[in-house]
Coordinates of C-alpha atoms and ligand atoms in Angstrom, one line a residue:
M1 CA 0.0 0.0 0.0
T2 CA 1.5 3.4 -0.9
M3 CA 1.7 6.1 1.7
D4 CA -0.1 9.4 1.6
M5 CA 1.8 12.5 1.2
V6 CA 1.8 16.1 2.5
T7 CA 3.9 19.0 1.5
R8 CA 5.4 21.4 4.2
K9 CA 7.0 24.9 3.9
S10 CA 10.0 24.1 6.0
L11 CA 11.8 21.2 7.5
L12 CA 14.8 21.9 9.7
Y13 CA 14.4 23.8 12.9
R14 CA 16.7 24.6 15.8
T15 CA 15.5 22.8 19.1
G16 CA 16.0 23.8 22.6
I17 CA 16.7 20.2 23.6
G18 CA 20.2 18.8 23.2
G19 CA 22.3 22.1 23.7
T20 CA 23.5 24.7 21.3
G21 CA 23.6 23.8 17.5
A22 CA 20.9 21.1 18.0
Y23 CA 18.6 20.9 15.1
A24 CA 15.7 18.4 14.2
A25 CA 13.4 17.5 11.4
T26 CA 10.1 15.9 11.0
H27 CA 9.8 14.3 7.5
V28 CA 6.6 12.2 8.4
V29 CA 3.4 13.4 9.9
G30 CA 1.9 10.7 12.2
C31 CA 3.3 7.2 13.4
S32 CA 2.1 3.8 12.8
H33 CA 3.7 2.8 16.4
G34 CA 0.6 4.2 17.9
C35 CA 2.0 4.5 21.5
R36 CA -0.7 4.7 24.3
F37 CA 1.3 6.4 27.1
P38 CA 0.2 8.8 25.5
C39 CA 2.6 10.0 22.8
Y40 CA 3.3 13.8 23.3
A41 CA 3.8 14.3 19.6
F42 CA 0.3 13.0 18.9
L43 CA -1.3 15.2 21.5
M44 CA 0.5 18.4 20.1
M45 CA -0.4 17.3 16.5
Q46 CA -4.1 16.9 17.7
R47 CA -4.1 20.2 19.7
F48 CA -2.8 22.1 16.6
G49 CA -5.3 20.6 14.5
K50 CA -2.7 18.7 12.2
V51 CA -4.4 15.3 12.9
A52 CA -8.1 14.6 13.9
S53 CA -7.8 11.3 15.7
Y54 CA -5.6 8.6 17.1
E55 CA -6.5 6.4 13.9
E56 CA -5.4 9.2 11.7
W57 CA -2.1 9.7 13.6
C58 CA -1.6 5.8 13.2
Q59 CA -1.8 6.3 9.3
P60 CA 1.6 8.2 8.7
R61 CA 2.1 10.4 5.6
L62 CA 5.4 11.4 4.0
V63 CA 6.6 14.8 3.6
A64 CA 6.8 14.7 -0.2
N65 CA 9.2 17.6 -0.5
A66 CA 11.3 16.8 2.4
L67 CA 14.5 16.4 0.4
Q68 CA 13.9 19.5 -1.6
L69 CA 13.4 21.6 1.7
A70 CA 16.6 20.0 3.2
Q71 CA 18.5 21.0 0.1
K72 CA 17.4 24.5 0.4
E73 CA 17.8 24.9 4.1
L74 CA 21.1 22.9 4.8
P75 CA 23.6 25.4 3.2
R76 CA 22.5 27.8 5.9
L77 CA 23.3 25.4 8.8
R78 CA 26.9 24.4 7.8
G79 CA 29.1 25.5 10.5
K80 CA 26.2 26.1 12.7
A81 CA 24.4 22.9 13.4
R82 CA 26.1 20.4 15.6
Y83 CA 23.7 17.8 14.6
V84 CA 20.2 17.0 13.4
H85 CA 17.9 14.8 15.5
L86 CA 15.4 12.7 13.7
S87 CA 13.0 12.9 15.0
F88 CA 10.9 14.4 18.0
A89 CA 7.5 14.0 16.4
T90 CA 7.6 10.7 14.3
D91 CA 9.7 7.5 14.2
T92 CA 12.6 7.7 11.8
F93 CA 12.7 3.8 11.3
M94 CA 9.0 3.0 11.6
Y95 CA 8.6 -0.6 11.9
Q96 CA 7.4 -2.5 8.8
H97 CA 7.3 0.9 6.8
P98 CA 10.2 0.8 4.3
E99 CA 9.0 3.9 2.7
V100 CA 9.8 6.0 6.0
T101 CA 13.2 4.1 6.4
A102 CA 14.1 5.0 2.7
L103 CA 13.2 8.6 3.1
T104 CA 15.0 8.7 6.4
L105 CA 18.2 7.3 4.7
Q106 CA 18.1 9.8 1.9
L107 CA 17.8 12.6 4.3
M108 CA 20.7 11.2 6.6
R109 CA 22.9 10.9 3.5
L110 CA 22.0 14.6 2.3
I111 CA 22.6 16.0 6.0
N112 CA 25.8 14.1 6.3
S113 CA 27.1 15.5 3.0
Y114 CA 27.1 18.9 4.8
D115 CA 29.3 17.4 7.4
I116 CA 26.6 17.5 9.9
P117 CA 26.0 14.3 11.8
V118 CA 22.5 12.9 12.4
H119 CA 21.2 11.3 15.7
T120 CA 18.4 8.8 15.3
L121 CA 16.0 7.6 17.7
T122 CA 13.5 4.7 17.0
K123 CA 11.2 2.1 18.4
G124 CA 11.7 0.3 15.1
V125 CA 14.8 -1.4 13.9
I126 CA 17.9 0.4 12.9
P127 CA 18.8 -0.6 9.2
D128 CA 22.2 -1.8 8.3
E129 CA 22.2 0.8 5.4
A130 CA 22.1 3.7 8.2
L131 CA 25.3 2.1 9.9
Q132 CA 27.2 2.5 6.7
L133 CA 27.0 6.4 6.7
S134 CA 29.2 9.0 8.6
H135 CA 30.9 7.5 11.7
H136 CA 29.9 10.6 13.6
N137 CA 26.1 9.6 13.4
Q138 CA 24.6 8.5 16.6
F139 CA 21.9 5.9 17.2
G140 CA 19.3 5.4 19.9
I141 CA 16.3 3.2 20.7
T142 CA 13.6 4.0 23.1
L143 CA 13.3 1.3 25.7
V144 CA 11.2 1.3 28.9
S145 CA 10.4 -2.4 29.3
V146 CA 11.6 -5.7 27.9
D147 CA 8.1 -7.4 28.6
E148 CA 6.5 -8.0 25.3
D149 CA 3.1 -7.8 27.0
F150 CA 3.8 -4.3 27.8
R151 CA 4.8 -3.7 24.3
T152 CA 1.7 -5.0 22.7
R153 CA -0.4 -2.9 25.3
Y154 CA 1.1 0.3 25.2
E155 CA 3.4 0.4 21.9
P156 CA 1.3 -1.8 19.7
G157 CA 3.1 -1.0 16.4
T158 CA 6.5 -1.0 17.3
A159 CA 9.3 -3.6 16.7
P160 CA 9.4 -6.5 19.2
Y161 CA 12.3 -5.7 21.9
P162 CA 14.8 -8.3 20.8
E163 CA 14.7 -6.9 17.3
R164 CA 14.9 -3.3 18.5
I165 CA 17.9 -4.1 20.6
A166 CA 19.7 -6.4 18.2
G167 CA 19.6 -3.2 15.6
L168 CA 21.3 -1.1 18.2
R169 CA 23.7 -3.7 19.1
R170 CA 24.9 -4.0 15.5
A171 CA 25.5 -0.2 15.5
H172 CA 27.5 -0.8 18.6
D173 CA 29.5 -3.5 17.2
L174 CA 30.6 -1.2 14.3
G175 CA 32.0 1.3 17.0
L176 CA 29.0 3.8 16.5
H177 CA 27.9 5.8 19.5
C178 CA 24.6 4.3 20.9
F179 CA 22.2 5.5 23.4
V180 CA 19.1 4.3 25.1
N181 CA 16.0 6.6 26.1
M182 CA 14.3 5.0 28.9
E183 CA 11.4 7.3 28.5
P184 CA 8.4 7.5 29.4
Y185 CA 9.2 5.0 32.3
P186 CA 6.1 3.6 33.9
P187 CA 5.4 3.6 37.5
P188 CA 4.3 0.2 39.2
N189 CA 0.5 1.0 38.8
I190 CA 1.0 0.9 35.1
W191 CA 3.4 -1.9 34.9
Q192 CA 5.3 -3.9 37.5
Q193 CA 8.8 -4.5 36.5
D194 CA 12.5 -4.5 37.7
V195 CA 14.3 -1.5 36.1
L196 CA 17.6 -3.6 36.2
R197 CA 16.1 -6.2 33.6
V198 CA 15.7 -3.4 31.3
L199 CA 19.3 -1.9 31.9
E200 CA 20.8 -5.3 31.7
A201 CA 19.3 -5.8 28.2
V202 CA 21.2 -2.8 26.9
D203 CA 24.5 -3.0 28.8
F204 CA 26.7 -2.5 25.8
V205 CA 25.6 1.2 25.2
D206 CA 27.4 4.4 25.7
E207 CA 24.7 6.3 27.2
I208 CA 21.2 5.9 29.1
R209 CA 18.7 8.6 29.8
L210 CA 15.8 7.9 32.1
G211 CA 12.7 10.0 32.1
Q212 CA 9.3 9.7 33.9
L213 CA 5.8 9.3 32.2
N214 CA 4.0 12.7 31.7
Y215 CA 0.7 13.4 30.4
N216 CA -0.8 10.5 32.1
D217 CA -3.1 11.0 35.3
T218 CA -2.6 7.4 36.6
V219 CA 1.0 8.1 37.5
K220 CA -0.1 10.5 40.2
Q221 CA -2.5 7.8 41.5
Y222 CA 0.5 5.8 42.7
P223 CA 1.1 6.6 46.2
G224 CA 4.7 8.0 46.5
W225 CA 5.2 8.3 42.8
R226 CA 7.9 11.1 43.1
A227 CA 9.8 8.8 45.6
F228 CA 9.5 6.0 43.2
Y229 CA 10.9 7.9 40.2
R230 CA 13.6 9.1 42.5
R231 CA 14.5 5.6 43.6
T232 CA 14.5 4.2 40.1
G233 CA 16.7 7.2 38.8
V234 CA 19.3 6.4 41.8
T235 CA 19.2 2.8 40.8
A236 CA 19.8 3.5 37.1
R237 CA 22.5 6.1 37.7
D238 CA 24.4 3.9 40.0
W239 CA 24.0 0.9 37.8
C240 CA 25.3 3.0 34.8
A241 CA 28.3 4.3 36.9
A242 CA 29.1 0.6 37.6
H243 CA 29.2 -0.3 34.0
G244 CA 30.9 2.7 32.8
I245 CA 27.9 4.1 30.9
G246 CA 27.0 7.6 30.7
Y247 CA 23.6 8.6 32.4
G248 CA 21.2 11.4 32.1
G249 CA 17.9 12.2 33.4
I250 CA 16.2 11.6 36.8
A251 CA 18.8 11.9 39.6
A252 CA 21.6 12.5 37.3
A253 CA 22.4 16.0 38.7
D254 CA 23.0 14.5 42.0
A255 CA 25.8 12.1 40.8
P256 CA 29.0 12.2 43.1
R257 CA 31.7 14.2 41.6
G258 CA 34.0 12.2 39.3
R259 CA 31.2 10.0 38.0
R260 CA 30.8 9.8 34.4
R261 CA 27.5 11.7 33.0
T262 CA 26.1 12.3 29.7
S263 CA 27.0 15.7 28.3
D264 CA 23.3 16.7 28.2
P265 CA 21.9 15.4 31.4
G266 CA 18.1 15.6 31.5
D267 CA 17.6 16.3 27.9
L268 CA 15.2 13.6 27.0
F269 CA 13.6 13.1 23.8
S270 CA 10.0 12.2 23.4
A271 CA 9.5 10.3 20.1
Ligands
SF4_1 S1 7.2 5.9 18.3 FE1 7.2 8.0 19.2 S2 6.2 9.3 17.6 FE2 5.6 7.3 17.3 S3 3.6 6.9 18.3 FE3 5.3 6.2 19.8 S4 5.9 7.9 21.1 FE4 4.8 8.7 19.3

């Protein structure tokens, strides 16, 4: 089935997340992963009238003029952009959507041709072709559980966890910088699990960022939810320190002096 298309007036934008020189692009409207945390990108797109319903959000549309826009905008970013993040508002390697992956790869090649690295984040599978591009590119997956029952309930269209993790491991094995966003991490009244099981599944990565679940009233119904997140953050932070992995997010700012932290603690991505 061919995907529907939209056209846009601009593509690349400077983002407040990720420090100076961080840019991002959204080359697809919607996301078939249909996360039910809920998805912040979906909430925003619905609020601003870009999508009418969850069902419409789950039918992604490619930005037909994404490459033309990038070609026009990239010359101005040379020397200014530290990297381009793909993406805050969709999934770059949308599971079982080769059209999205193909457009992402074209965009990555184009951005890299301006000596600008790309950071990708996915709940799909990182394709091998992406790993053959610039060595300065970075690759991330979002992973908040390793329980497949959680995935089918809350992230119904995403790649199964073993496939998702295997893609990131291939990037690691090629010496590429790899990160994991453990966000939005669920409290026990949404899902009972041991955070160490999730951490141990990705013990090969360079950097882990932990963030709480927002925009969901159920979180605050859990007695002591703040203390829960604090404890979980300390556990993740200390585990990362013991494994030589950079850590950002909850409790990162309290890390004892000398412990390795990510360069952008607390800079958590939403998609
Ligand atoms: S993968 Fe990201 S963008 Fe897609 S539905 Fe889930 S949270 Fe939203």
